[in-house]
Phi, psi and omega in degrees: 000327184287328180287328169299318171300320186292323181290321182290333185281322171299320184292318177297321179296320175300317180294318176301314180287318178310318186286326175308316180287327187287319176297316162327293190299302188308312195283313179304322178293309174305312173302316178307312189298296175319308179303313172306310174301314186291329183291352188219153198281325175279353173051223182312342183298342188285332172292332166277320178296314177318287188315305181306309178298322169288335164298309181307315182290302187303325172289332172300314186286312186286309194275320192257304189292308193261350175066033183262047183281146167213177184290139174076016194296315179312315179288324186291317185289322169318305184286331171294317179300311186299315178294308184300314190298314186294317174301314182298320185283317184304320176280313177308316195282328183289322179307310176277016182277344188271327177296320175292331180289327182291328178297313191290330185299343188274353171250317182219123175288132180218131176303147189281336181292335186301323179293313179302316182294323192281332183289308184293318178308315185293315178290345175295310181292330183286316180299329166308311185288331175296317177298320175296334165285325182286327176305304184302338188277321175304320183290323180285331176267357178069028188246165164087190181197076190279124170246110185308304186298327181291326181294309168314316183292307185295328172300304183306318177288309172310315193298296189307316191287324176291335186276325183293315171302311180303325191287314174306298180300317181318314182302300188295319181285343182275347180251330168234117187306320187301357187274334164304322175298317183290322183292329176302312175299328181285333173293312176313315183287308175311317193298321186273347183240018176262348192095012194287338179232016175214157181263160167308332174296327172289349174266142187310136179304326184285349186250358184297316183295319172296321182294319189283354172285359171269120190297329178286324166297327182286313179305317176300311186294319178295335171286336180281327175298312183281358177252332186243333190249137168287051194228169172263156178302163174274080188292345178279319187285317180305309184295323187283321175314310184292332178291303170300326180293323184292310183301311180292323179300318179306296191294324180291309191295318185291319173302313181292315176291311187296318191259004190324304190278346188252347178320303183293345174290345194247009176298117170271000000 
């Protein structure tokens, strides 16, 4: 009987700790979103204005100046920018989340993975709002062929991929600040090779499979399919990306949990 009571007590403690971690994630995510809205005069309107302004700039450069026009080019650019900016923001902000966590841990202990997850969730929330805006825009224009189940599938894969990358690079960036500079250069390269402002059809046929091995290019293309094209998703490539993301996520979170209390000692 004593062992049974002790087992029940341990179970209640674990559930209580788990709920506390979820509360930390919820409150930190809400704080990230609220602070971003509060820091600008136009608040959350920048979530809509930023991709629209950048779409206009890229459209002028590609369609008007370079004469690289194709069907629904402005919408393709808008979707490409929306997806790329989500992945970029989620990974870079997740990568930079540990140094503030180290400082906070000197006064209050909070598991480090909580900061990474909350940063990615805040960016995911903004991405969902942006996607809803694009769907409403497509409806108003009478364009596109939105498939809600396919949008949800690609969103889930994109979230897992961004969280996996953020979990891994957060450790490196938390220990060595220069890693964040390297990440910025990597994203500059990825912007030009991921189909952000051009479609898969513009890539030579013999290079399309190789092109889709780039996770950024794959997710951008599959979002365009889910939102605009009467086609099925590339489930083989998405399944592969999801499997790899789950493995990387498990490894990254294991590092954050296993070395949670010792990581601050190795900061450079």
